[in-house]
mmCIF file of C-alpha atoms in Angstrom:
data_model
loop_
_atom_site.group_PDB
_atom_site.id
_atom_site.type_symbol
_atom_site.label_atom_id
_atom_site.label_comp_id
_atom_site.label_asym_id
_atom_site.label_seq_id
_atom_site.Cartn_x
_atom_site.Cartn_y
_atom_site.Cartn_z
ATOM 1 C CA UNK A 240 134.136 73.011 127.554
ATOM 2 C CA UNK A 241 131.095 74.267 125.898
ATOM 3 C CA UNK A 242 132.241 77.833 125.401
ATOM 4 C CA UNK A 243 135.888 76.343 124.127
ATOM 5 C CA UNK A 244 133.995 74.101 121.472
ATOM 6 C CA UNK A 245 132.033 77.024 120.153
ATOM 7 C CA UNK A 246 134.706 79.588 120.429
ATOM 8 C CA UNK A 247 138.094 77.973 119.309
ATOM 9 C CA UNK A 248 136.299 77.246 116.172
ATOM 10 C CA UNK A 249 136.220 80.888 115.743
ATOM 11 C CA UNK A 250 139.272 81.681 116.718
ATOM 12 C CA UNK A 251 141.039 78.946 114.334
ATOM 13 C CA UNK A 252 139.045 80.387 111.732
ATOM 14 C CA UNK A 253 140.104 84.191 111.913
ATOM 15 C CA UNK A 254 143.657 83.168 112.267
ATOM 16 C CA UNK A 255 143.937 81.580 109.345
ATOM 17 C CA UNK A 256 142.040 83.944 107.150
ATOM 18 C CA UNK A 257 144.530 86.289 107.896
ATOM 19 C CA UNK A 258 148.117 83.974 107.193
ATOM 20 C CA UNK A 259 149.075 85.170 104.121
ATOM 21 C CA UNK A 260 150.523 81.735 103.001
ATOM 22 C CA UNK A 261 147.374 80.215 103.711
ATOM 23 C CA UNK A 262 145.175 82.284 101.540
ATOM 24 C CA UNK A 263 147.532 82.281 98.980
ATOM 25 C CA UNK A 264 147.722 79.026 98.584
ATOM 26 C CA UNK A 265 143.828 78.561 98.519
ATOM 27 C CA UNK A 266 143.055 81.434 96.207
ATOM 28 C CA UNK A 267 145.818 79.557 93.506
ATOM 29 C CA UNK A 268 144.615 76.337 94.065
ATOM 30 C CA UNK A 269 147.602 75.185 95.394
ATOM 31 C CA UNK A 270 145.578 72.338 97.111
ATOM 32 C CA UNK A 271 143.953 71.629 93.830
ATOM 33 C CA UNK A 272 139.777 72.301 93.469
ATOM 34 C CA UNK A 273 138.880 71.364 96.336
ATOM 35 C CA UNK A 274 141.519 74.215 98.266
ATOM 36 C CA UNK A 275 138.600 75.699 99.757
ATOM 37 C CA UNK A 276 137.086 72.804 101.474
ATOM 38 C CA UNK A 277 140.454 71.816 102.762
ATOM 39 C CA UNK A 278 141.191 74.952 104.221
ATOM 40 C CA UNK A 279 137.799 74.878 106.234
ATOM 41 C CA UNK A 280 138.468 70.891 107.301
ATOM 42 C CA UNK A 281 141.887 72.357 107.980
ATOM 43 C CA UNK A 282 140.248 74.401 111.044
ATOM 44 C CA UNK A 283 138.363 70.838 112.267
ATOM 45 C CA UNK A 284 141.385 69.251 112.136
ATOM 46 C CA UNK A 285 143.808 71.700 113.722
ATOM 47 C CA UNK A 286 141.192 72.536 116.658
ATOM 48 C CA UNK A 287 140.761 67.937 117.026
ATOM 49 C CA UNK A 288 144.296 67.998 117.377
ATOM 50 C CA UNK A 289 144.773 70.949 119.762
ATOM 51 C CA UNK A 290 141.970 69.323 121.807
ATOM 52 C CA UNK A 291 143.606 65.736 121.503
ATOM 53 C CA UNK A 292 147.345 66.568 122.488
ATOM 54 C CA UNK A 293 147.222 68.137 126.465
ATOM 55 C CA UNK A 294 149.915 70.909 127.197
ATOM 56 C CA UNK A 295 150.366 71.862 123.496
ATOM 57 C CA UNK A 296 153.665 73.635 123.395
ATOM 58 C CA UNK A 297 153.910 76.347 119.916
ATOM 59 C CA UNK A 298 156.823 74.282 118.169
ATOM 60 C CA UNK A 299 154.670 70.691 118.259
ATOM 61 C CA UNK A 300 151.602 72.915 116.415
ATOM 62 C CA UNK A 301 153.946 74.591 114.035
ATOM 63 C CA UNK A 302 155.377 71.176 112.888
ATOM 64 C CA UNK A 303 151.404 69.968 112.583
ATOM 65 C CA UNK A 304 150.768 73.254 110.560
ATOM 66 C CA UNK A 305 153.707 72.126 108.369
ATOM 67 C CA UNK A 306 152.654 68.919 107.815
ATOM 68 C CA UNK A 307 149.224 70.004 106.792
ATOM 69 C CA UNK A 308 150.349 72.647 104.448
ATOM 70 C CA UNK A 309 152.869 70.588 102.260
ATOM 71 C CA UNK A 310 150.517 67.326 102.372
ATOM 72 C CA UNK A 311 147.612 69.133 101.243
ATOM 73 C CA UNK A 312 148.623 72.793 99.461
ATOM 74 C CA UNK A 313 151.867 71.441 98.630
ATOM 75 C CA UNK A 314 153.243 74.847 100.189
ATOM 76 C CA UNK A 315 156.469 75.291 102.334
ATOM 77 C CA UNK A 316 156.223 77.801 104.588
ATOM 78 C CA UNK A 317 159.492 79.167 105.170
ATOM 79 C CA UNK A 318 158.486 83.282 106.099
ATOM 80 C CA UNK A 319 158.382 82.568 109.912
ATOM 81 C CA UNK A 320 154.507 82.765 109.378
ATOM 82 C CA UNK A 321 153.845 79.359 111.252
ATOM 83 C CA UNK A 322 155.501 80.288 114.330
ATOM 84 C CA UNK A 323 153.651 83.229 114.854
ATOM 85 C CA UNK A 324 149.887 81.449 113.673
ATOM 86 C CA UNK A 325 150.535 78.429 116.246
ATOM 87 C CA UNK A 326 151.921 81.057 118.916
ATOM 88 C CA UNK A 327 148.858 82.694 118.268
ATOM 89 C CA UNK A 328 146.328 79.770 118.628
ATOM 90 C CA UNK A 329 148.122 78.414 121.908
ATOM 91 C CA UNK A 330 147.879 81.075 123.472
ATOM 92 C CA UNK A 331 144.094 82.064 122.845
ATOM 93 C CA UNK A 332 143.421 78.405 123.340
ATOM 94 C CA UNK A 333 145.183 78.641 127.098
ATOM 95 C CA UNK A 334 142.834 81.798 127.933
ATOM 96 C CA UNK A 335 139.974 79.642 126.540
ATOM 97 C CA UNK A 336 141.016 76.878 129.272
ATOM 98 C CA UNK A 337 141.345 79.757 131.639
ATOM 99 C CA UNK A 338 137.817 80.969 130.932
ATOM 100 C CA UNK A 339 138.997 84.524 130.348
ATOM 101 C CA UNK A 340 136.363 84.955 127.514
ATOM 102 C CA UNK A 341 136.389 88.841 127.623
ATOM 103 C CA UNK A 342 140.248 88.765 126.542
ATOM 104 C CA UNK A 343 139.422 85.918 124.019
ATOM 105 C CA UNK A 344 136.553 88.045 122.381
ATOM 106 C CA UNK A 345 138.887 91.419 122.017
ATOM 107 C CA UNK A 346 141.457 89.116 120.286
ATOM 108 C CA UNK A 347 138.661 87.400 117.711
ATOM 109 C CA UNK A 348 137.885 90.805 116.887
ATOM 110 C CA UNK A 349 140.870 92.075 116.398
ATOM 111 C CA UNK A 350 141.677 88.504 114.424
ATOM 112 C CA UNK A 351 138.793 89.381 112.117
ATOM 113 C CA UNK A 352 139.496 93.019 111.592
ATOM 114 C CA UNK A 353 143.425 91.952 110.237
ATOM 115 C CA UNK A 354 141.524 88.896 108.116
ATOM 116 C CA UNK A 355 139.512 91.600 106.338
ATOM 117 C CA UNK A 356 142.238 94.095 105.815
ATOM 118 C CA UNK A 357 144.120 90.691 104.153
ATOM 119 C CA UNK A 358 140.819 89.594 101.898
ATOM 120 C CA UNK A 359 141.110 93.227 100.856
ATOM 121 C CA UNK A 360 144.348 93.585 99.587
ATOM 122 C CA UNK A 361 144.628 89.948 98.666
ATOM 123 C CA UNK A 362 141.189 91.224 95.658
ATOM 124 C CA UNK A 363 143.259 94.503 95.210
ATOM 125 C CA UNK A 364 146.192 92.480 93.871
ATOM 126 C CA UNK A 365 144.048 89.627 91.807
ATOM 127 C CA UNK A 366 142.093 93.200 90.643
ATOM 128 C CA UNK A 367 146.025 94.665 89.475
ATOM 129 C CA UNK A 368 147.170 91.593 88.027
ATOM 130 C CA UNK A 369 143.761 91.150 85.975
ATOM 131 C CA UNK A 370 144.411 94.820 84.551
ATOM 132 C CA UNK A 371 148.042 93.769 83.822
ATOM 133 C CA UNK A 372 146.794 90.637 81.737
ATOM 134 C CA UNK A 373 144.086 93.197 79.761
ATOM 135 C CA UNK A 374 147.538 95.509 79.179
ATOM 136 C CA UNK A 375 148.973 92.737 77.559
ATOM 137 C CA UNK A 376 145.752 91.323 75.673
ATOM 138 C CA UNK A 377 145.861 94.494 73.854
ATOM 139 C CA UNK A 378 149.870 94.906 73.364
ATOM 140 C CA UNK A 379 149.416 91.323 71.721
ATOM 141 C CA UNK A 380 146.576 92.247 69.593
ATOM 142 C CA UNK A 381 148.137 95.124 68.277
ATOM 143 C CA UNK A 382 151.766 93.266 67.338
ATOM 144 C CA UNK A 383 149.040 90.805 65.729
ATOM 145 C CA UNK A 384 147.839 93.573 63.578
ATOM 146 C CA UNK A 385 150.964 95.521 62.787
ATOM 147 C CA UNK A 386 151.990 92.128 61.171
ATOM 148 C CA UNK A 387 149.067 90.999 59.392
ATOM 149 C CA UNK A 388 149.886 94.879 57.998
ATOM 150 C CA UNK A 389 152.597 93.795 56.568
ATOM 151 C CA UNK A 390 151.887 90.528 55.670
ATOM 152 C CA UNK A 391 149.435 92.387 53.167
ATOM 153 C CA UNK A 392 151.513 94.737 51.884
ATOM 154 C CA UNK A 393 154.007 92.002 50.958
ATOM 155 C CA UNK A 394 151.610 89.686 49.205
ATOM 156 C CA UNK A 395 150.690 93.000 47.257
ATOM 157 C CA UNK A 396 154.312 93.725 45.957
ATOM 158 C CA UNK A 397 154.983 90.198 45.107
ATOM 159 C CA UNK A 398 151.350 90.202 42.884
ATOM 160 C CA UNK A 399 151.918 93.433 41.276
ATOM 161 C CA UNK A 400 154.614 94.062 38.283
ATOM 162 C CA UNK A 401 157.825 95.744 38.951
ATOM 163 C CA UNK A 402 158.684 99.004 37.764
ATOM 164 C CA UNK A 403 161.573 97.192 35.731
ATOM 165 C CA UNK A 404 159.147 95.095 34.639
ATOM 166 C CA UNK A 405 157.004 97.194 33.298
ATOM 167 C CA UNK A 406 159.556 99.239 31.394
ATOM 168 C CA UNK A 407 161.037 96.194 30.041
ATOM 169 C CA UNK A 408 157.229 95.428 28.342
ATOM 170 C CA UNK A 409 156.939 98.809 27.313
ATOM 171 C CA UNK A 410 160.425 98.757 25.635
ATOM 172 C CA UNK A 411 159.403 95.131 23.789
ATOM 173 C CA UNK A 412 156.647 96.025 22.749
ATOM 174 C CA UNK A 413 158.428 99.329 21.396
ATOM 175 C CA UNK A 414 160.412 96.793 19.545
ATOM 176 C CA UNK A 415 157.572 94.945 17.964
ATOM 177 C CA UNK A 416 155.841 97.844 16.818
ATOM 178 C CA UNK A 417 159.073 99.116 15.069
ATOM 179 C CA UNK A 418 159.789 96.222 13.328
ATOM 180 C CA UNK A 419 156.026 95.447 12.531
ATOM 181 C CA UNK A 420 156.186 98.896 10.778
ATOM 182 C CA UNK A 421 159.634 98.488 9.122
ATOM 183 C CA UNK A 422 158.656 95.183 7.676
ATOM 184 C CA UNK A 423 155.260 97.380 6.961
ATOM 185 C CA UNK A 424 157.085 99.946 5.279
ATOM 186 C CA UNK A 425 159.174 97.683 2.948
ATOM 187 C CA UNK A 426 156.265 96.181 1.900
ATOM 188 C CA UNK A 427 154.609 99.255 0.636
ATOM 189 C CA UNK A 428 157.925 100.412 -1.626
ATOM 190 C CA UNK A 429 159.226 102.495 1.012
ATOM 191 C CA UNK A 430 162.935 103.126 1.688
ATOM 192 C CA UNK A 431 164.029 103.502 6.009
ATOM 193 C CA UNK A 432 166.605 106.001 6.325
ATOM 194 C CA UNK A 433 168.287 105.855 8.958
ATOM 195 C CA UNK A 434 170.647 108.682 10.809
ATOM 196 C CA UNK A 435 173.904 108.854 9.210
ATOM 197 C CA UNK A 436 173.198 106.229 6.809
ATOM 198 C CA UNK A 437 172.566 105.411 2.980
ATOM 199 C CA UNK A 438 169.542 104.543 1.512
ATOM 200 C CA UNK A 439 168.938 101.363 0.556
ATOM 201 C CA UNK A 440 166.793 99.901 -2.180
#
């Protein structure tokens, strides 16, 4: 009993570092801040219970694993995944009782080697998804720009006069200055002649 309390543990522990729905669900939280806590009181619990219920068949731990992982992930596991994790921990937990300790130790390691392999694409995806999320940062910044561009260049045409506008002043004040020097002209004793026209005095 002393080599199954210090190596089921360990056992528990490499299994679930490498279910996928597991570490999913702890690296998003899924069990809320404390996801990492529960996930190590998750091994306690699951070896308690293995070590409470005599002649453990797979199905009874899969429908514990369940129960655990929608009460405190809130996660439905529906990819076959518990099946093979509770298949997995009855049977190293039999060879445990058996006291075949070499064949328990080749299948930690091999546990812990497929854990790793998991942790490491698990950071590849966070790192691909971070990148994605930059992508976009920048795609946003520069829609953000392009319209501030125009924003500007609107504000501009609606300050400045219009070509119409302008021509319109240009042609007024035309007018003025052509009737300023008419009634200028009159003044001063001078006839206007205009095309086509008689004199007049």
């Amino acid at each position: 009993m002393a080599a199954l309390t210090l190596q089921f543990p360990e056992v528990i522990d490499a299994i679930f570092k490498g279910w996928t729905a597991l570490q999913l669900a702890v690296a998003h939280s899924f069990g809320g801040t404390h996801s990492k806590a529960k996930a190590e009181w998750f091994v306690e619990a699951t070896e308690q219970w293995m070590k409470e219920n005599s002649d453990v068949d797979a199905y009874e731990l899969e429908d514990f694993l369940a129960e655990i992982m929608s009460a405190e992930f809130n996660t439905v596991v529906d990819d076959n995944s518990l099946v093979e994790v509770a298949t997995k921990i009855c049977k190293i937990y039999r060879l445990i009782c058996q006291g075949d300790y070499g064949q328990v130790n080749n299948i930690v390691s091999g546990l812990q080697k497929s854990a790793a392999v998991t942790s490491s694409q698990k950071q590849q995806v966070d790192s691909d998804e971070d990148d994605d999320d930059d992508d976009m940062d920048v795609a946003n910044e520069n829609v953000m720009n392009h319209i501030n561009a125009l924003e500007l260049n609107r504000t501009a045409n609606e300050s400045s006069p219009s070509a119409s506008e302008n021509t319109n002043s240009d042609q007024s004040n035309g007018t003025s200055q052509s009737n300023d020097n008419s009634q200028s002209n009159e003044e001063d004793g001078w006839i206007n002649v205009t095309k086509g026209g008689k004199p007049k005095k």
